[in-house]
Coordinates of C-alpha atoms and ligand atoms in Angstrom, one line a residue:
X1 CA 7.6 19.6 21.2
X2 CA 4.9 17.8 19.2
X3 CA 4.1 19.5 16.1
X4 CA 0.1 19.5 15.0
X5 CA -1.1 20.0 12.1
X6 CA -2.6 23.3 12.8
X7 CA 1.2 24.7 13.2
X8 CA 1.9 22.8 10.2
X9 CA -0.8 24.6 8.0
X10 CA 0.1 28.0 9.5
X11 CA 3.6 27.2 8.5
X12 CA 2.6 26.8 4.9
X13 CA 0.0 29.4 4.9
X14 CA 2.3 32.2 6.3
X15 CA 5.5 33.9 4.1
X16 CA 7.7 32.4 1.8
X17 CA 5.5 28.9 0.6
X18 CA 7.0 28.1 -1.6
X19 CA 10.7 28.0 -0.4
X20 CA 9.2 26.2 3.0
X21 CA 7.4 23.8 0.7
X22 CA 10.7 23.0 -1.3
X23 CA 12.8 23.0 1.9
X24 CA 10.5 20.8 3.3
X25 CA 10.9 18.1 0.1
X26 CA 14.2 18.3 0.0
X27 CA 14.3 17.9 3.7
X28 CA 11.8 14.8 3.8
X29 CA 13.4 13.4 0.6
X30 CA 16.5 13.1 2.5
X31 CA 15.3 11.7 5.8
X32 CA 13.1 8.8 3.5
X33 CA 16.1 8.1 1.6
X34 CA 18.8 7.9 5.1
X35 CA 15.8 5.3 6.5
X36 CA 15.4 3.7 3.4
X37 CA 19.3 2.6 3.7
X38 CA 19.1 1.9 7.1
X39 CA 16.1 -0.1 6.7
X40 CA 16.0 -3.2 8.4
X41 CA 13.4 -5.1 9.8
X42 CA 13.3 -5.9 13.4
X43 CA 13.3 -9.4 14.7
X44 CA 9.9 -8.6 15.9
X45 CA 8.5 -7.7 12.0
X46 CA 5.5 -8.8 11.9
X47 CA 3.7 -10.3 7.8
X48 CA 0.7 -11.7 6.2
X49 CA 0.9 -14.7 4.1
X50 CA -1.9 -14.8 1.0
X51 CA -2.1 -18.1 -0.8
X52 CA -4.4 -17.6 -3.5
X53 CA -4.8 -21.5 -3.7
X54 CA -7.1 -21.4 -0.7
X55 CA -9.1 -18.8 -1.0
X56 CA -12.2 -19.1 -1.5
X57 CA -13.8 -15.7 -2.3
X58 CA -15.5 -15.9 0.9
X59 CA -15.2 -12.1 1.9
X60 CA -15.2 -12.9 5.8
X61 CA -11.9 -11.4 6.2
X62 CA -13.2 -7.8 4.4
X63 CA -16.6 -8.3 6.6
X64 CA -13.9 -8.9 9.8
X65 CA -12.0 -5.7 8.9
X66 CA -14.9 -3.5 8.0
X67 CA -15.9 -4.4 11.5
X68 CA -12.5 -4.2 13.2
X69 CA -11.9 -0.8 12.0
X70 CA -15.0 0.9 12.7
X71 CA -15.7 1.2 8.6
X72 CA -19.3 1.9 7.0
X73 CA -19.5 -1.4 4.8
X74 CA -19.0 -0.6 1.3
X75 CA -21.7 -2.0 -0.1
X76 CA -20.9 -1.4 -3.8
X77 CA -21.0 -4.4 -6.3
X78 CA -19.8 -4.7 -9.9
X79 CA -20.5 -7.8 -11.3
X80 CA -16.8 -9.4 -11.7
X81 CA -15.7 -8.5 -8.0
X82 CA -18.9 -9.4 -6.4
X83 CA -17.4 -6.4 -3.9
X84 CA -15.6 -2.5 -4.7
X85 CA -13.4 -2.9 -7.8
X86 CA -10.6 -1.0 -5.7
X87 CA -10.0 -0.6 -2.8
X88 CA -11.2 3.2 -1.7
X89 CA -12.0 5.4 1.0
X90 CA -14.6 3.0 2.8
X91 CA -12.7 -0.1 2.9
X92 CA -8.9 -1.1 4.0
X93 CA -9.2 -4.6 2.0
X94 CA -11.0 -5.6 -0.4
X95 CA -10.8 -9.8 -2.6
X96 CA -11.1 -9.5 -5.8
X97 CA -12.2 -12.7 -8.7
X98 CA -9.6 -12.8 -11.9
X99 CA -10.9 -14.8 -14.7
X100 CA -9.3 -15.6 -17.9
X101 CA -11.6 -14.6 -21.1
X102 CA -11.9 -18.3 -21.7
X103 CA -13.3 -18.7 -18.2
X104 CA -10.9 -21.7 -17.4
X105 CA -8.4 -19.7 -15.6
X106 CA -9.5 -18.0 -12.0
X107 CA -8.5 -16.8 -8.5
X108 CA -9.6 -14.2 -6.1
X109 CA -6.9 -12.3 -4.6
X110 CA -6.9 -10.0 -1.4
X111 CA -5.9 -6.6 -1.3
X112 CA -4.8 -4.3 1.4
X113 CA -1.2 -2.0 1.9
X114 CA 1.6 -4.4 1.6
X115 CA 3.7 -2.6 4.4
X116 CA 6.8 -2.1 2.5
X117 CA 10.1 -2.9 3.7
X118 CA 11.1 0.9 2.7
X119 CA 7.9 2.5 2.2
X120 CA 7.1 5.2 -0.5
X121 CA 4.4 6.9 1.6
X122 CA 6.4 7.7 4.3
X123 CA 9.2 8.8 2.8
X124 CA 6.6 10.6 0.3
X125 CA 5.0 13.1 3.4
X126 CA 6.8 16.1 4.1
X127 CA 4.8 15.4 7.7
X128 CA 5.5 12.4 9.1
X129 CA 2.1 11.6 8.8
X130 CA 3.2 8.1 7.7
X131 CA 5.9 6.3 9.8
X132 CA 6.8 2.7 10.1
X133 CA 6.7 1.4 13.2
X134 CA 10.2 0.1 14.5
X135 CA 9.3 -3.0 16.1
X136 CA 6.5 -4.7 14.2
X137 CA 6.8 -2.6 10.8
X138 CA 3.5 -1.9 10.2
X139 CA 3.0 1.1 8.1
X140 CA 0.3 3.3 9.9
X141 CA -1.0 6.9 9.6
X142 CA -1.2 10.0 11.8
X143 CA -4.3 12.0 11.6
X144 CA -2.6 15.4 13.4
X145 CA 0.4 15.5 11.0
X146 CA -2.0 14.8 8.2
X147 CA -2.3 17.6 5.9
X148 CA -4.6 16.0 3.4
X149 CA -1.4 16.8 0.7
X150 CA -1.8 13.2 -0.8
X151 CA 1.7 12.8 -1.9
X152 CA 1.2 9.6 -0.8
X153 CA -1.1 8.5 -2.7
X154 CA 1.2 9.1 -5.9
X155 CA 3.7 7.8 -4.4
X156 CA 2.8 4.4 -3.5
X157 CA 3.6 1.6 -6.2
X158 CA 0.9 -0.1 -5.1
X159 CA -1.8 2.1 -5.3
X160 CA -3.2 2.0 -1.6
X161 CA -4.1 4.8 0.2
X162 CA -7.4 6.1 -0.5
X163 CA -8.4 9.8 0.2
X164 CA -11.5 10.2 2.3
X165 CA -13.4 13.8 0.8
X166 CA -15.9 13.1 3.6
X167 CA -15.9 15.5 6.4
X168 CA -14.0 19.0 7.4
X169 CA -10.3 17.1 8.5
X170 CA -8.5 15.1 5.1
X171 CA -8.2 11.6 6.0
X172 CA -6.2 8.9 4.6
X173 CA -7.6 5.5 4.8
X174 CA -5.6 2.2 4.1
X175 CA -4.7 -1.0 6.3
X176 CA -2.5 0.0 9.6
X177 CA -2.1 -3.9 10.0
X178 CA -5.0 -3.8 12.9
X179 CA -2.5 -1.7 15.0
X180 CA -4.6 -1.5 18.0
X181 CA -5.0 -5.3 18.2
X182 CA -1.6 -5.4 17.8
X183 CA -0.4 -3.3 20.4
X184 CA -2.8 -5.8 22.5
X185 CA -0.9 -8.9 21.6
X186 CA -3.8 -9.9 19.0
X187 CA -3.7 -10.8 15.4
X188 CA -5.3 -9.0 12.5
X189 CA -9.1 -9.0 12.2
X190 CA -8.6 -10.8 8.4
X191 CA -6.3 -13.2 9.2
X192 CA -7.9 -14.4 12.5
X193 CA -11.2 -15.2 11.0
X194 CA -10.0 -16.6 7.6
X195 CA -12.0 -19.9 7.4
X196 CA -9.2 -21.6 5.0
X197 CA -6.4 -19.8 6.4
X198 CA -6.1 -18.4 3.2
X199 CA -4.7 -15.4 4.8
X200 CA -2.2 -16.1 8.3
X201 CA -0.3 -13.7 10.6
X202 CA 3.0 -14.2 11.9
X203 CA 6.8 -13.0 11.7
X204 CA 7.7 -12.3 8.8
X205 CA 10.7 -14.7 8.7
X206 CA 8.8 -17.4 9.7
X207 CA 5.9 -16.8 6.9
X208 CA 8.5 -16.3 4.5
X209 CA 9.8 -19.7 4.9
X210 CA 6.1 -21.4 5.2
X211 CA 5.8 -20.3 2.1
X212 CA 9.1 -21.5 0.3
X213 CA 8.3 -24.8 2.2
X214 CA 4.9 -24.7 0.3
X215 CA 6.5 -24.4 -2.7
X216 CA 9.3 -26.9 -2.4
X217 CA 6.5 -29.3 -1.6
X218 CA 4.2 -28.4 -4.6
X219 CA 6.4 -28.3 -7.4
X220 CA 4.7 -26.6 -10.1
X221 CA 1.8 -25.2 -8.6
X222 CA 2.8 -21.9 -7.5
X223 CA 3.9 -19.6 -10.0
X224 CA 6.8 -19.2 -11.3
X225 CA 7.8 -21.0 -7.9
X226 CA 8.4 -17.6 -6.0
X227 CA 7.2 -15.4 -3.6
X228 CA 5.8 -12.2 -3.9
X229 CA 6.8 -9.6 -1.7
X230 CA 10.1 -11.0 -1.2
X231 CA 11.7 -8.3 -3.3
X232 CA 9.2 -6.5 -5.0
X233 CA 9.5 -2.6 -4.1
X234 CA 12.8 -3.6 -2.0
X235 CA 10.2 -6.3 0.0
X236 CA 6.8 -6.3 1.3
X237 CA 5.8 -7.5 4.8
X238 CA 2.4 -8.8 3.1
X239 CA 3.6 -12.1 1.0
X240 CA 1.6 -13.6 -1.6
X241 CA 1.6 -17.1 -3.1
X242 CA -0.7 -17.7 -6.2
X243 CA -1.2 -19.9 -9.0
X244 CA -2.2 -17.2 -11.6
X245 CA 0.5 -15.0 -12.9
X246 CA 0.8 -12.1 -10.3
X247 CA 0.4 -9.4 -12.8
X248 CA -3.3 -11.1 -13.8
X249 CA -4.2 -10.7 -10.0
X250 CA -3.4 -6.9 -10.7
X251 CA -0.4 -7.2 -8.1
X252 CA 1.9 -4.4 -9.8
X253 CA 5.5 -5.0 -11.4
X254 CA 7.3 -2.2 -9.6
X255 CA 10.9 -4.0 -9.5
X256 CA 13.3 -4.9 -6.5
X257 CA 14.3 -1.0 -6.3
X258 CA 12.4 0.6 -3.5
X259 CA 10.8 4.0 -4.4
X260 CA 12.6 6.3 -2.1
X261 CA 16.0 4.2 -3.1
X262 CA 15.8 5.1 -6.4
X263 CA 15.0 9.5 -5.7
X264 CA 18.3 8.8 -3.2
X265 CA 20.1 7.4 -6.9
X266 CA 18.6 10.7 -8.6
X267 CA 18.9 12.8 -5.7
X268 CA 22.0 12.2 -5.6
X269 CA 22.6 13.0 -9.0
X270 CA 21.1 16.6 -8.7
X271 CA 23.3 17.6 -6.3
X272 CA 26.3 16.7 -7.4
X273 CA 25.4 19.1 -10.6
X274 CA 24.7 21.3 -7.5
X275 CA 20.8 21.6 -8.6
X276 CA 18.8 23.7 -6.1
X277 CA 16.2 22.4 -4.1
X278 CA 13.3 24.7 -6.2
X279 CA 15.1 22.5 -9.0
X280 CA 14.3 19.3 -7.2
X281 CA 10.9 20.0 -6.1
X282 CA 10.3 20.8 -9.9
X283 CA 11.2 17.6 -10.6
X284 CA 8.9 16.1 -7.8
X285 CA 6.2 18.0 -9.0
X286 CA 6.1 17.3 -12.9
X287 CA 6.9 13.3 -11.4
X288 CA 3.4 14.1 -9.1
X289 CA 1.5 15.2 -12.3
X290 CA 2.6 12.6 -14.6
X291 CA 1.3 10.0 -12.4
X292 CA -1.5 12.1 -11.4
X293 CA -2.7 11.8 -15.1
X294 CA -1.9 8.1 -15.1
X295 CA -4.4 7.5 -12.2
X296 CA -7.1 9.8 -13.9
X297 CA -6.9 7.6 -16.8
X298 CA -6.9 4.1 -14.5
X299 CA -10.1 5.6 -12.7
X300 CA -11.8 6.3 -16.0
X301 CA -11.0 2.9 -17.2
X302 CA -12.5 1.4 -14.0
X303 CA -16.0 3.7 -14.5
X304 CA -16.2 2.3 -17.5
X305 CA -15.8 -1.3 -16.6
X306 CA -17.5 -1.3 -14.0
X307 CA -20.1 1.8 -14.5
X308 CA -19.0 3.3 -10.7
X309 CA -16.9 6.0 -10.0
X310 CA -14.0 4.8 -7.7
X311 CA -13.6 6.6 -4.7
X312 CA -10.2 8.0 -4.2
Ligands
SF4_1 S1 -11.7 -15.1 4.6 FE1 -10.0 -16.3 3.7 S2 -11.0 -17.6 2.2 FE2 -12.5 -16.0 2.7 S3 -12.1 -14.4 1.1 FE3 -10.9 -13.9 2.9 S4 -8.9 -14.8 2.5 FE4 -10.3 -15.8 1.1
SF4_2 S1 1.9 -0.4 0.0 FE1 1.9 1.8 -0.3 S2 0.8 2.6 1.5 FE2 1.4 0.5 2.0 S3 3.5 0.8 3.0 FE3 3.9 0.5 0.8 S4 4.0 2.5 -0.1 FE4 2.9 2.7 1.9
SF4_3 S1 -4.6 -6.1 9.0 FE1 -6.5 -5.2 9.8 S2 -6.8 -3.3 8.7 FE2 -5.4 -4.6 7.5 S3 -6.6 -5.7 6.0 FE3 -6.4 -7.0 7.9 S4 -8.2 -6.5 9.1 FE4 -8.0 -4.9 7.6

């Protein structure tokens, strides 16, 4: 029997929250953590491949997925990204222009969910509102099991999904990797109408090894001669290549550990001091605050850069 959202709600709403609520974590926290070992990526995994080398800043891919998705163009500008400094409720990708203070060092760089390996989000919702698709990986949301909770939001190490306030049902907005155009044998919106093939679509395996090839042949121009994505956050299905240090292009340092891989470490920790589950759930939700106050303080530092309020 499918469960919708309004039986969700009622279940919350009704008796005994609280216990439900820290059932339901420990519950979710253990069914992330059992994918999370068993992930592996079918042959059929499908990735994105970003070289910042060949981008040109031109934006058609964000005009192509604005369009592709049904979006209301955000047509914000701050002065550095020419575009939305972040990506937010309105848009599912956004390019974005470093430069060094000394102007002699720049690159755009393209920004959209990276479609973890082992994915944060999903194990994150107590709903199933997330769920990775077992054939082409994409990471896509479910607007019925959606309770608007946003435990997903925190628990991304990439900082993707974007709340939409808009409206009487929460939504969640970030890239689905063009699911529908997918399921129809076509390729993402961005990558088919990338002018420098910047951006490109394919299996994951076989981008992964386009871009090693790209390195081995350019010896020296890609950074630290690596890809990103390969490990970051246990592996990414979106890969990037750049010339620029990744962490100038804002792409975050979150390790090779995957999120849910490391609550399974402390998980199992607890119970083998035989913590209760309210005891976990604490745990979760001083972990939810602390980074709560952390993105507070990284949308205040963006209103003052840019003088607009990011949209969460
Ligand atoms: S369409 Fe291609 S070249 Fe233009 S901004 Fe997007 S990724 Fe860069
Ligand atoms: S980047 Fe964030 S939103 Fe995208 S799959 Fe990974 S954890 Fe989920
Ligand atoms: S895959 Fe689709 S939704 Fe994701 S960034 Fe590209 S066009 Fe947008």
């Amino acid at each position: 029997m499918e469960i919708t959202r309004r039986d969700l709600l009622q279940k919350i709403t009704t008796g005994g929250a609280v216990i439900a609520v820290g059932g339901a974590v420990s519950a979710a926290t253990l069914t992330g953590i059992a994918h999370a070992e068993e992930a592996k990526l079918s042959p059929q995994a499908v990735g994105m491949l970003y070289d910042a080398t060949r981008c040109i800043g031109c934006q058609t891919c964000v005009v192509a997925c604005t369009k592709a998705n049904d979006l209301t163009p955000d047509i914000r500008r701050d002065q550095l990204h020419q575009g939305p400094g972040d990506l937010n409720s309105y848009t599912k990708t956004i390019i974005k222009l470093y430069k060094s203070t000394d102007g002699k060092e720049f690159s755009y760089v393209k920004q959209q969910c990276m479609h973890c390996i082992d994915p944060a989000c999903a194990a994150a919702c107590m709903f199933g509102g997330l769920k990775k698709d077992a054939k082409t990986g994409a990471v896509t949301w479910n607007g019925s099991l959606c309770v608007g909770c946003r435990y997903c939001e925190i628990a991304c190490p990439f900082n993707v999904p974007k709340f939409g306030w808009e409206g009487f049902n929460p939504k969640i907005v970030k890239c689905e990797f063009c699911k529908e155009r997918l399921a129809k044998g076509e390729q993402p919106a961005c990558t088919e109408v990338c002018p420098k093939k910047a951006v490109i679509f394919g299996p994951r395996e076989e981008l992964m090894k386009e871009a090693k090839l790209r390195i081995a042949a350019n010896p020296g121009k890609y950074f630290e001669n690596r890809v990103y994505g390969e490990r970051e956050a246990g592996g990414t299905q979106v890969l990037y290549l750049s010339h620029v240090a990744f962490d100038k292009l804002g792409l975050p340092q979150p390790g090779d550990e995957s999120v849910p891989h490391k609550y399974l470490k402390w998980q199992k920790r607890l119970y083998s001091y035989l913590v209760l589950p309210a005891g976990l759930y604490a745990v979760l939700v001083g972990s939810i605050r602390k980074n709560w106050k952390g993105h507070e303080e990284h949308m205040e530092e963006e209103e003052k850069a840019t003088g607009l309020r990011p949209q969460l």
